[in-house]
mmCIF file of C-alpha atoms and ligand atoms in Angstrom:
data_model
loop_
_atom_site.group_PDB
_atom_site.id
_atom_site.type_symbol
_atom_site.label_atom_id
_atom_site.label_comp_id
_atom_site.label_asym_id
_atom_site.label_seq_id
_atom_site.Cartn_x
_atom_site.Cartn_y
_atom_site.Cartn_z
ATOM 1 C CA MET G 11 2.039 -5.541 13.860
ATOM 2 C CA ARG G 12 0.871 -3.384 11.046
ATOM 3 C CA ILE G 13 3.464 -2.614 8.357
ATOM 4 C CA ILE G 14 3.184 0.294 5.778
ATOM 5 C CA THR G 15 5.037 0.883 2.601
ATOM 6 C CA PHE G 16 4.793 3.134 -0.432
ATOM 7 C CA GLY G 17 5.670 3.044 -4.095
ATOM 8 C CA THR G 18 4.403 3.609 -7.677
ATOM 9 C CA PHE G 19 4.525 -0.171 -8.568
ATOM 10 C CA ASP G 20 4.088 0.732 -12.325
ATOM 11 C CA VAL G 21 4.653 -2.077 -14.766
ATOM 12 C CA PHE G 22 4.606 -4.570 -11.876
ATOM 13 C CA HIS G 23 7.753 -6.643 -11.660
ATOM 14 C CA VAL G 24 9.559 -9.229 -9.447
ATOM 15 C CA GLY G 25 11.362 -6.541 -7.433
ATOM 16 C CA HIS G 26 7.980 -5.200 -6.422
ATOM 17 C CA VAL G 27 6.659 -8.619 -5.259
ATOM 18 C CA ASN G 28 9.989 -9.360 -3.425
ATOM 19 C CA ILE G 29 9.736 -6.163 -1.304
ATOM 20 C CA LEU G 30 5.990 -6.618 -0.573
ATOM 21 C CA GLU G 31 6.514 -10.221 0.562
ATOM 22 C CA ARG G 32 9.554 -9.295 2.710
ATOM 23 C CA ALA G 33 7.653 -6.417 4.302
ATOM 24 C CA LYS G 34 4.713 -8.552 5.150
ATOM 25 C CA SER G 35 6.960 -11.069 6.679
ATOM 26 C CA LEU G 36 8.074 -8.456 9.276
ATOM 27 C CA GLY G 37 4.492 -8.118 10.644
ATOM 28 C CA THR G 38 0.969 -9.429 10.377
ATOM 29 C CA GLU G 39 -0.661 -6.878 8.154
ATOM 30 C CA LEU G 40 0.582 -4.974 5.083
ATOM 31 C CA TYR G 41 -0.869 -1.575 4.003
ATOM 32 C CA VAL G 42 0.406 -0.162 0.736
ATOM 33 C CA GLY G 43 0.272 3.444 -0.367
ATOM 34 C CA ILE G 44 0.195 3.697 -4.194
ATOM 35 C CA SER G 45 1.635 6.923 -5.620
ATOM 36 C CA SER G 46 -1.108 8.844 -7.494
ATOM 37 C CA ASP G 47 -0.704 9.568 -11.324
ATOM 38 C CA GLU G 48 -0.340 13.266 -10.485
ATOM 39 C CA LEU G 49 2.158 12.652 -7.787
ATOM 40 C CA ASN G 50 4.396 10.712 -10.232
ATOM 41 C CA ASN G 51 4.036 13.365 -12.861
ATOM 42 C CA SER G 52 5.270 16.031 -10.503
ATOM 43 C CA LYS G 53 8.107 13.723 -9.121
ATOM 44 C CA LYS G 54 9.445 12.077 -12.263
ATOM 45 C CA GLY G 55 8.001 14.370 -14.960
ATOM 46 C CA ARG G 56 6.040 11.655 -16.612
ATOM 47 C CA TYR G 57 2.728 9.754 -15.887
ATOM 48 C CA PRO G 58 3.068 6.101 -15.159
ATOM 49 C CA ILE G 59 2.245 3.552 -17.927
ATOM 50 C CA TYR G 60 -0.518 1.921 -15.848
ATOM 51 C CA SER G 61 -3.244 4.179 -14.265
ATOM 52 C CA GLN G 62 -3.410 4.537 -10.498
ATOM 53 C CA GLU G 63 -6.693 2.434 -10.481
ATOM 54 C CA ASP G 64 -4.923 -0.376 -12.262
ATOM 55 C CA ARG G 65 -1.884 -0.249 -10.114
ATOM 56 C CA MET G 66 -4.123 -0.284 -6.979
ATOM 57 C CA HIS G 67 -6.031 -3.222 -8.450
ATOM 58 C CA ILE G 68 -2.880 -5.199 -9.152
ATOM 59 C CA VAL G 69 -1.153 -4.705 -5.705
ATOM 60 C CA SER G 70 -4.391 -5.252 -3.850
ATOM 61 C CA ALA G 71 -4.853 -8.626 -5.573
ATOM 62 C CA LEU G 72 -1.559 -9.965 -3.957
ATOM 63 C CA SER G 73 -2.001 -12.481 -1.029
ATOM 64 C CA CYS G 74 0.649 -10.559 1.107
ATOM 65 C CA VAL G 75 -1.161 -7.278 0.798
ATOM 66 C CA ASP G 76 -4.098 -6.517 3.165
ATOM 67 C CA PHE G 77 -5.055 -2.994 2.138
ATOM 68 C CA VAL G 78 -4.112 -0.343 -0.484
ATOM 69 C CA PHE G 79 -4.686 3.445 -0.537
ATOM 70 C CA LEU G 80 -3.691 6.318 -2.821
ATOM 71 C CA GLU G 81 -0.610 8.290 -1.842
ATOM 72 C CA GLU G 82 -1.386 11.813 -2.963
ATOM 73 C CA SER G 83 1.588 13.754 -1.561
ATOM 74 C CA LEU G 84 5.066 12.765 -0.493
ATOM 75 C CA GLU G 85 4.645 15.288 2.432
ATOM 76 C CA LEU G 86 1.855 13.237 3.962
ATOM 77 C CA LYS G 87 3.805 10.086 5.163
ATOM 78 C CA LYS G 88 3.361 10.993 8.815
ATOM 79 C CA ASP G 89 -0.283 11.592 8.285
ATOM 80 C CA TYR G 90 -0.743 8.164 6.573
ATOM 81 C CA ILE G 91 1.308 6.448 9.261
ATOM 82 C CA GLN G 92 -0.896 7.943 11.864
ATOM 83 C CA GLN G 93 -4.241 7.564 10.014
ATOM 84 C CA TYR G 94 -3.549 3.792 9.410
ATOM 85 C CA GLN G 95 -1.919 3.197 12.796
ATOM 86 C CA ALA G 96 1.034 1.627 11.219
ATOM 87 C CA ASN G 97 3.790 0.266 13.615
ATOM 88 C CA MET G 98 6.587 -0.017 11.038
ATOM 89 C CA LEU G 99 7.428 1.909 7.775
ATOM 90 C CA VAL G 100 9.288 -0.257 5.304
ATOM 91 C CA MET G 101 11.028 1.236 2.186
ATOM 92 C CA GLY G 102 13.593 -0.043 -0.378
ATOM 93 C CA ASP G 103 17.218 1.020 0.387
ATOM 94 C CA ASP G 104 17.155 3.468 -2.532
ATOM 95 C CA TRP G 105 15.468 5.567 0.101
ATOM 96 C CA GLN G 106 18.148 4.750 2.874
ATOM 97 C CA GLY G 107 17.971 7.384 5.569
ATOM 98 C CA LYS G 108 15.410 9.493 3.752
ATOM 99 C CA PHE G 109 12.555 8.643 6.176
ATOM 100 C CA ASP G 110 14.372 8.533 9.467
ATOM 101 C CA ASP G 111 12.301 11.525 10.791
ATOM 102 C CA MET G 112 9.364 9.084 10.745
ATOM 103 C CA LYS G 113 11.167 7.209 13.644
ATOM 104 C CA LEU G 114 9.128 9.657 15.952
ATOM 105 C CA TYR G 115 5.972 7.818 14.843
ATOM 106 C CA CYS G 116 6.886 4.176 14.213
ATOM 107 C CA GLU G 117 9.901 1.864 13.409
ATOM 108 C CA VAL G 118 11.633 2.472 10.092
ATOM 109 C CA LYS G 119 13.238 -0.251 8.265
ATOM 110 C CA TYR G 120 14.940 -0.259 4.807
ATOM 111 C CA LEU G 121 15.239 -3.444 2.704
ATOM 112 C CA PRO G 122 17.670 -4.128 -0.044
ATOM 113 C CA ARG G 123 16.426 -3.707 -3.496
ATOM 114 C CA THR G 124 16.261 -6.689 -5.918
ATOM 115 C CA PRO G 125 19.224 -6.242 -8.193
ATOM 116 C CA SER G 126 18.951 -5.658 -11.915
ATOM 117 C CA VAL G 127 15.147 -4.832 -12.282
ATOM 118 C CA SER G 128 13.318 -1.527 -12.491
ATOM 119 C CA THR G 129 10.291 -0.146 -14.043
ATOM 120 C CA THR G 130 12.416 2.513 -15.770
ATOM 121 C CA GLU G 131 14.765 -0.171 -17.228
ATOM 122 C CA ILE G 132 11.859 -2.265 -18.479
ATOM 123 C CA ILE G 133 10.363 0.750 -20.147
ATOM 124 C CA GLU G 134 13.672 1.467 -21.847
ATOM 125 C CA VAL G 135 14.260 -2.116 -23.023
ATOM 126 C CA VAL G 136 10.696 -2.357 -24.508
ATOM 127 C CA ARG G 137 11.176 0.994 -26.266
ATOM 128 C CA HIS G 138 14.191 -0.291 -27.991
ATOM 129 C CA ILE G 139 12.859 -3.488 -29.302
ATOM 130 C CA PRO G 140 12.885 -3.007 -33.022
ATOM 131 C CA SER G 141 9.589 -3.485 -34.905
ATOM 132 C CA ASN G 142 9.309 -6.117 -37.615
ATOM 133 C CA GLU G 143 7.866 -3.370 -40.096
HETATM 134 N N1 CTP F 226 12.008 -2.130 -5.394
HETATM 135 C C1 CTP F 226 12.822 -3.095 -5.032
HETATM 136 N N2 CTP F 226 13.628 -3.740 -5.948
HETATM 137 C C2 CTP F 226 13.712 -3.189 -7.317
HETATM 138 C C3 CTP F 226 12.782 -2.193 -7.658
HETATM 139 C C4 CTP F 226 11.968 -1.616 -6.677
HETATM 140 O O1 CTP F 226 12.942 -3.513 -3.902
HETATM 141 N N3 CTP F 226 14.497 -3.869 -8.189
HETATM 142 C C5 CTP F 226 11.129 -1.437 -4.441
HETATM 143 C C6 CTP F 226 11.409 0.011 -4.090
HETATM 144 O O2 CTP F 226 12.621 0.075 -3.318
HETATM 145 C C7 CTP F 226 10.167 0.533 -3.596
HETATM 146 C C8 CTP F 226 9.052 -0.356 -4.170
HETATM 147 O O3 CTP F 226 9.831 -1.477 -4.810
HETATM 148 O O4 CTP F 226 10.245 0.276 -2.100
HETATM 149 C C9 CTP F 226 8.405 0.377 -5.269
HETATM 150 O O5 CTP F 226 9.390 0.951 -6.203
HETATM 151 P P1 CTP F 226 9.041 1.795 -7.529
HETATM 152 O O6 CTP F 226 9.644 3.008 -7.459
HETATM 153 O O7 CTP F 226 7.538 1.752 -7.724
HETATM 154 O O8 CTP F 226 9.749 0.753 -8.491
HETATM 155 P P2 CTP F 226 11.035 0.972 -9.502
HETATM 156 O O9 CTP F 226 11.114 -0.316 -10.381
HETATM 157 O O10 CTP F 226 12.169 1.331 -8.728
HETATM 158 O O11 CTP F 226 10.479 2.177 -10.406
HETATM 159 P P3 CTP F 226 11.194 3.230 -11.276
HETATM 160 O O12 CTP F 226 12.289 2.568 -12.091
HETATM 161 O O13 CTP F 226 10.210 3.984 -12.008
HETATM 162 O O14 CTP F 226 11.879 4.206 -10.070
#
């Protein structure tokens, strides 16, 4: 049973590892699409802090992850699911309902997000730490 999921996984945090471990527990293999730097810039109007190469390196080093690939377009989910012969798409529930059309190609499951942590919030917290100078 091959699971596929997608995300930016920038400034890697505990919410990321939680969803990847829970996704893996639903099957036997976990494939992860890492959003490219360009895709993030077009989607969020800024480049990630960590490069796509480093984000792929970090996620691929996790014992629950079997394979990583670069996600270059949000429109290609169906193609990635078919190319990698995934049986189930897992997404955080911030995407609830958004990928229901993928049910034509595989099972789709939304998992609850880990509360009180996000990359955006970490960046904001770090940005506002006063310097000692
Ligand atoms: N995720 C989660 N719990 C969190 C944060 C993220 O389960 N607290 C999940 C998302 O639902 C997604 C995956 O981790 O399935 C990758 O999310 P990503 O957008 O890369 O992380 P965020 O921390 O949400 O990033 P941002 O603040 O930039 O949106």
